[in-house]
Amino acid sequence: MIQAILIDDEKNNRAALRKKIEAHCPTITIVAECTNGVEGIAAIAQYNPKVIFLDIEMPIMNGFTMLENLPQKEFEIIFTTAYNQYAINAIRFGAFDYLVKPVDVVELIAVVNRLSFKSEIRNTDRLAILSNQLQKQQNKGPQRIAIATHQGLEIISTDSILYLEAVGNYTQIHFVQDKPLTASKTLKEFEDLLQNIGFFRIHNASLINLNFVKKYIKGDGGQIQLTSNIVLDVARRRKEELLQLLANIATKV
């Protein structure tokens, strides 16, 4: 049996992945679940797993930082992520496996089957390659993200996104030019992914690209007018932080 640890700050993601592994991957035994990188380091030391399923974007300590703080990495790493295309390319180049959320059962089975065919590149070397390439790519050009839809997987540039709208447990992505796209991820998941690259959640239902803000309209919380002229409400609790962000990015004349 292959002992595995699941590391993801989202309980629902861990539960969904556990269910799929238990139903379709009989060679995998899950020995621990962790909500952040700190717990992950402790669990790895305790259980000495053969593989970890690791989320990248987590509070306290993200996946890359957690790996860099491990003294030894005698295990396989499978990222569970909807990260940008550059990171996915780096993962592939570094001989890592990855699964795009929500995890597809067929892809999960294929990844688990590949566990018995280890690369000649040691995990420590693969991590160095990955971190190095990711750092280079994050300083270049627009970010690109992999979006899981009902039809499959789409790779989109974040600078083409106008705003994102919560629709139940799904998210509708509105673009500057193209037709909207419905993604099978919550708005909270997109907020975690995009908040550090120019996006801000102005309301429970709306996550905007700050590059396309045209005007702030005063009010209790106020409203934002985007360059497309669409007007979106701003939650009162988000107003102060939003105005500070807009002040920081505005051109001073």
CSV table of C-alpha atoms in Angstrom, one decimal:
chain,number,residue,atom,x,y,z
A,1,MET,CA,0.0,0.0,0.0
A,2,ILE,CA,1.1,3.6,-0.7
A,3,GLN,CA,0.7,5.8,2.3
A,4,ALA,CA,-0.5,9.3,1.4
A,5,ILE,CA,-1.2,12.6,3.1
A,6,LEU,CA,-3.7,15.2,1.9
A,7,ILE,CA,-2.7,18.9,2.5
A,8,ASP,CA,-5.3,21.5,1.6
A,9,ASP,CA,-6.8,24.3,3.6
A,10,GLU,CA,-10.3,23.7,2.1
A,11,LYS,CA,-12.2,20.9,3.9
A,12,ASN,CA,-14.5,20.3,1.0
A,13,ASN,CA,-11.6,19.8,-1.3
A,14,ARG,CA,-9.9,17.3,1.0
A,15,ALA,CA,-13.2,15.4,1.6
A,16,ALA,CA,-13.9,15.2,-2.2
A,17,LEU,CA,-10.3,14.0,-2.9
A,18,ARG,CA,-10.5,11.4,-0.1
A,19,LYS,CA,-13.8,10.1,-1.4
A,20,LYS,CA,-12.4,9.7,-4.9
A,21,ILE,CA,-9.2,8.0,-3.8
A,22,GLU,CA,-11.0,5.6,-1.5
A,23,ALA,CA,-13.4,4.7,-4.3
A,24,HIS,CA,-11.0,4.4,-7.2
A,25,CYS,CA,-7.4,4.0,-5.9
A,26,PRO,CA,-7.2,0.9,-3.7
A,27,THR,CA,-3.4,1.1,-3.6
A,28,ILE,CA,-3.5,4.4,-1.7
A,29,THR,CA,-4.0,4.6,2.1
A,30,ILE,CA,-4.6,8.1,3.4
A,31,VAL,CA,-2.8,8.3,6.8
A,32,ALA,CA,-3.4,12.0,7.5
A,33,GLU,CA,-5.1,15.2,6.4
A,34,CYS,CA,-3.6,18.7,7.0
A,35,THR,CA,-5.1,22.2,6.6
A,36,ASN,CA,-1.8,24.1,6.1
A,37,GLY,CA,1.9,23.7,5.5
A,38,VAL,CA,2.8,23.7,9.2
A,39,GLU,CA,0.6,20.8,9.9
A,40,GLY,CA,1.9,19.1,6.7
A,41,ILE,CA,5.5,19.3,7.9
A,42,ALA,CA,4.6,17.7,11.2
A,43,ALA,CA,2.5,14.9,9.5
A,44,ILE,CA,5.3,14.1,7.0
A,45,ALA,CA,7.7,13.7,9.9
A,46,GLN,CA,5.3,11.5,11.8
A,47,TYR,CA,4.1,9.2,9.0
A,48,ASN,CA,6.9,9.2,6.4
A,49,PRO,CA,4.4,9.0,3.5
A,50,LYS,CA,5.2,7.8,0.0
A,51,VAL,CA,3.2,10.5,-1.6
A,52,ILE,CA,1.6,13.8,-0.6
A,53,PHE,CA,-1.4,15.5,-2.4
A,54,LEU,CA,-0.5,19.2,-1.9
A,55,ASP,CA,-2.4,22.4,-2.5
A,56,ILE,CA,-0.3,25.4,-3.6
A,57,GLU,CA,-2.3,28.4,-2.3
A,58,MET,CA,-2.8,28.0,1.5
A,59,PRO,CA,-2.8,30.4,4.4
A,60,ILE,CA,0.1,30.5,6.9
A,61,MET,CA,2.5,28.6,4.6
A,62,ASN,CA,1.8,27.8,1.0
A,63,GLY,CA,2.8,24.6,-0.7
A,64,PHE,CA,6.1,25.8,-2.1
A,65,THR,CA,7.3,27.3,1.2
A,66,MET,CA,6.3,24.1,3.0
A,67,LEU,CA,8.4,22.0,0.6
A,68,GLU,CA,11.4,24.4,1.0
A,69,ASN,CA,11.2,24.0,4.8
A,70,LEU,CA,11.4,20.2,4.7
A,71,PRO,CA,14.9,18.9,5.5
A,72,GLN,CA,14.3,15.7,3.4
A,73,LYS,CA,11.8,15.0,0.7
A,74,GLU,CA,11.7,11.2,0.3
A,75,PHE,CA,8.2,11.1,-1.2
A,76,GLU,CA,6.4,11.9,-4.4
A,77,ILE,CA,4.5,15.2,-4.7
A,78,ILE,CA,1.2,15.6,-6.5
A,79,PHE,CA,0.0,19.2,-6.7
A,80,THR,CA,-3.8,19.7,-6.6
A,81,THR,CA,-4.2,23.1,-8.1
A,82,ALA,CA,-5.8,25.5,-10.6
A,83,TYR,CA,-2.5,27.4,-10.9
A,84,ASN,CA,-1.4,29.4,-13.9
A,85,GLN,CA,0.0,27.8,-17.0
A,86,TYR,CA,3.5,28.7,-16.2
A,87,ALA,CA,3.4,26.8,-13.0
A,88,ILE,CA,1.9,23.8,-14.7
A,89,ASN,CA,4.7,23.9,-17.3
A,90,ALA,CA,7.2,24.1,-14.5
A,91,ILE,CA,5.6,21.2,-12.7
A,92,ARG,CA,5.8,19.1,-15.9
A,93,PHE,CA,9.4,20.1,-16.5
A,94,GLY,CA,10.4,19.3,-13.0
A,95,ALA,CA,8.8,15.8,-13.3
A,96,PHE,CA,6.0,16.5,-10.8
A,97,ASP,CA,2.5,15.3,-11.2
A,98,TYR,CA,-0.5,17.6,-10.8
A,99,LEU,CA,-4.3,17.5,-10.7
A,100,VAL,CA,-6.5,20.4,-11.6
A,101,LYS,CA,-9.4,21.1,-9.2
A,102,PRO,CA,-12.0,19.8,-9.1
A,103,VAL,CA,-10.1,16.5,-9.5
A,104,ASP,CA,-11.2,14.3,-12.4
A,105,VAL,CA,-11.4,10.6,-11.5
A,106,VAL,CA,-9.8,9.5,-14.7
A,107,GLU,CA,-6.9,11.8,-14.2
A,108,LEU,CA,-6.5,10.8,-10.6
A,109,ILE,CA,-6.3,7.1,-11.5
A,110,ALA,CA,-3.7,7.9,-14.2
A,111,VAL,CA,-1.6,9.9,-11.8
A,112,VAL,CA,-1.7,7.2,-9.1
A,113,ASN,CA,-0.8,4.6,-11.7
A,114,ARG,CA,2.3,6.6,-12.6
A,115,LEU,CA,3.5,6.6,-9.0
A,116,SER,CA,5.3,3.3,-9.6
A,117,PHE,CA,7.4,4.8,-12.3
A,118,LYS,CA,9.7,7.2,-10.5
A,119,SER,CA,11.8,9.8,-12.4
A,120,GLU,CA,15.5,9.6,-12.3
A,121,ILE,CA,15.5,13.2,-11.0
A,122,ARG,CA,15.4,13.3,-7.2
A,123,ASN,CA,12.6,15.2,-5.6
A,124,THR,CA,15.0,17.7,-4.2
A,125,ASP,CA,16.3,18.4,-7.7
A,126,ARG,CA,12.8,18.6,-9.1
A,127,LEU,CA,11.7,21.1,-6.5
A,128,ALA,CA,14.7,23.3,-7.3
A,129,ILE,CA,13.8,23.2,-11.0
A,130,LEU,CA,10.2,24.0,-10.3
A,131,SER,CA,10.8,26.9,-7.9
A,132,ASN,CA,13.4,28.4,-10.2
A,133,GLN,CA,11.2,28.3,-13.3
A,134,LEU,CA,8.2,29.5,-11.4
A,135,GLN,CA,10.0,32.5,-10.0
A,136,LYS,CA,11.3,33.4,-13.5
A,137,GLN,CA,7.8,33.1,-15.1
A,138,GLN,CA,5.9,35.0,-12.3
A,139,ASN,CA,8.0,38.1,-13.2
A,140,LYS,CA,7.0,38.0,-16.8
A,141,GLY,CA,3.9,38.9,-18.7
A,142,PRO,CA,0.2,38.2,-17.8
A,143,GLN,CA,-0.6,35.3,-15.6
A,144,ARG,CA,-2.5,32.4,-17.1
A,145,ILE,CA,-4.8,30.0,-15.2
A,146,ALA,CA,-6.3,26.7,-15.9
A,147,ILE,CA,-10.1,26.7,-15.6
A,148,ALA,CA,-12.1,23.5,-15.1
A,149,THR,CA,-15.5,23.7,-16.9
A,150,HIS,CA,-18.2,21.2,-17.7
A,151,GLN,CA,-16.7,20.8,-21.1
A,152,GLY,CA,-13.1,20.3,-20.0
A,153,LEU,CA,-10.1,22.6,-19.2
A,154,GLU,CA,-9.6,26.1,-20.6
A,155,ILE,CA,-6.4,28.2,-20.2
A,156,ILE,CA,-7.1,31.9,-20.0
A,157,SER,CA,-5.1,35.0,-19.4
A,158,THR,CA,-6.0,36.9,-16.2
A,159,ASP,CA,-5.6,40.2,-18.0
A,160,SER,CA,-8.6,39.3,-20.2
A,161,ILE,CA,-10.9,38.9,-17.1
A,162,LEU,CA,-13.1,41.9,-16.3
A,163,TYR,CA,-14.8,40.5,-13.2
A,164,LEU,CA,-16.0,37.2,-11.6
A,165,GLU,CA,-19.5,36.6,-10.3
A,166,ALA,CA,-20.7,34.0,-7.8
A,167,VAL,CA,-23.5,31.8,-9.0
A,168,GLY,CA,-24.2,29.3,-6.2
A,169,ASN,CA,-21.2,27.0,-6.0
A,170,TYR,CA,-20.0,28.0,-9.4
A,171,THR,CA,-18.4,31.1,-10.8
A,172,GLN,CA,-19.3,33.0,-13.9
A,173,ILE,CA,-16.2,34.7,-15.4
A,174,HIS,CA,-16.8,37.9,-17.4
A,175,PHE,CA,-14.2,38.9,-20.0
A,176,VAL,CA,-13.3,42.2,-21.6
A,177,GLN,CA,-14.2,40.9,-25.0
A,178,ASP,CA,-15.3,37.2,-25.0
A,179,LYS,CA,-18.5,35.6,-23.8
A,180,PRO,CA,-18.8,34.7,-20.1
A,181,LEU,CA,-17.5,31.3,-19.0
A,182,THR,CA,-19.0,29.3,-16.1
A,183,ALA,CA,-16.4,27.5,-14.0
A,184,SER,CA,-16.9,24.7,-11.5
A,185,LYS,CA,-15.1,26.5,-8.7
A,186,THR,CA,-16.4,28.8,-6.0
A,187,LEU,CA,-15.7,32.5,-6.0
A,188,LYS,CA,-13.7,32.0,-2.8
A,189,GLU,CA,-11.4,29.6,-4.6
A,190,PHE,CA,-10.8,32.2,-7.3
A,191,GLU,CA,-10.3,34.9,-4.7
A,192,ASP,CA,-7.5,32.8,-3.1
A,193,LEU,CA,-5.9,32.3,-6.5
A,194,LEU,CA,-6.2,35.9,-7.9
A,195,GLN,CA,-6.0,38.2,-4.9
A,196,ASN,CA,-2.3,38.8,-5.2
A,197,ILE,CA,-2.2,39.6,-8.9
A,198,GLY,CA,-4.5,42.6,-9.1
A,199,PHE,CA,-8.0,41.2,-8.2
A,200,PHE,CA,-10.1,42.3,-5.2
A,201,ARG,CA,-13.4,40.9,-3.9
A,202,ILE,CA,-15.7,43.9,-3.5
A,203,HIS,CA,-18.7,41.9,-2.4
A,204,ASN,CA,-19.8,38.3,-1.6
A,205,ALA,CA,-20.9,38.1,-5.2
A,206,SER,CA,-18.2,40.0,-7.1
A,207,LEU,CA,-14.4,39.7,-7.6
A,208,ILE,CA,-13.1,42.5,-9.9
A,209,ASN,CA,-9.9,43.1,-11.9
A,210,LEU,CA,-8.6,46.4,-10.5
A,211,ASN,CA,-7.0,47.2,-13.8
A,212,PHE,CA,-10.5,47.8,-15.3
A,213,VAL,CA,-12.0,50.1,-12.6
A,214,LYS,CA,-13.3,53.3,-14.3
A,215,LYS,CA,-15.0,55.0,-11.3
A,216,TYR,CA,-15.9,54.7,-7.7
A,217,ILE,CA,-19.4,55.9,-6.9
A,218,LYS,CA,-20.0,57.1,-3.3
A,219,GLY,CA,-22.5,55.4,-1.1
A,220,ASP,CA,-22.9,53.3,2.1
A,221,GLY,CA,-20.5,50.8,0.6
A,222,GLY,CA,-20.6,52.5,-2.8
A,223,GLN,CA,-20.4,51.1,-6.3
A,224,ILE,CA,-17.7,50.4,-8.8
A,225,GLN,CA,-18.1,51.2,-12.5
A,226,LEU,CA,-15.8,49.1,-14.7
A,227,THR,CA,-14.5,50.1,-18.1
A,228,SER,CA,-17.3,48.2,-19.7
A,229,ASN,CA,-19.7,50.6,-17.9
A,230,ILE,CA,-21.2,47.8,-15.8
A,231,VAL,CA,-21.8,48.9,-12.2
A,232,LEU,CA,-21.3,46.6,-9.2
A,233,ASP,CA,-22.1,47.1,-5.5
A,234,VAL,CA,-19.3,47.3,-2.9
A,235,ALA,CA,-19.9,45.8,0.5
A,236,ARG,CA,-19.5,48.3,3.3
A,237,ARG,CA,-16.8,46.2,5.0
A,238,ARG,CA,-14.8,46.2,1.8
A,239,LYS,CA,-15.0,49.9,1.1
A,240,GLU,CA,-12.0,51.2,3.0
A,241,GLU,CA,-9.6,48.6,1.7
A,242,LEU,CA,-10.8,49.0,-1.8
A,243,LEU,CA,-10.3,52.8,-1.8
A,244,GLN,CA,-6.8,52.3,-0.4
A,245,LEU,CA,-6.0,49.9,-3.2
A,246,LEU,CA,-7.3,52.3,-5.8
A,247,ALA,CA,-5.4,55.1,-4.3
A,248,ASN,CA,-2.2,53.1,-4.4
A,249,ILE,CA,-2.5,52.1,-8.1
A,250,ALA,CA,-3.9,55.4,-9.4
A,251,THR,CA,-1.5,57.7,-11.3
A,252,LYS,CA,-0.7,60.8,-9.3
A,253,VAL,CA,-0.8,64.0,-11.3
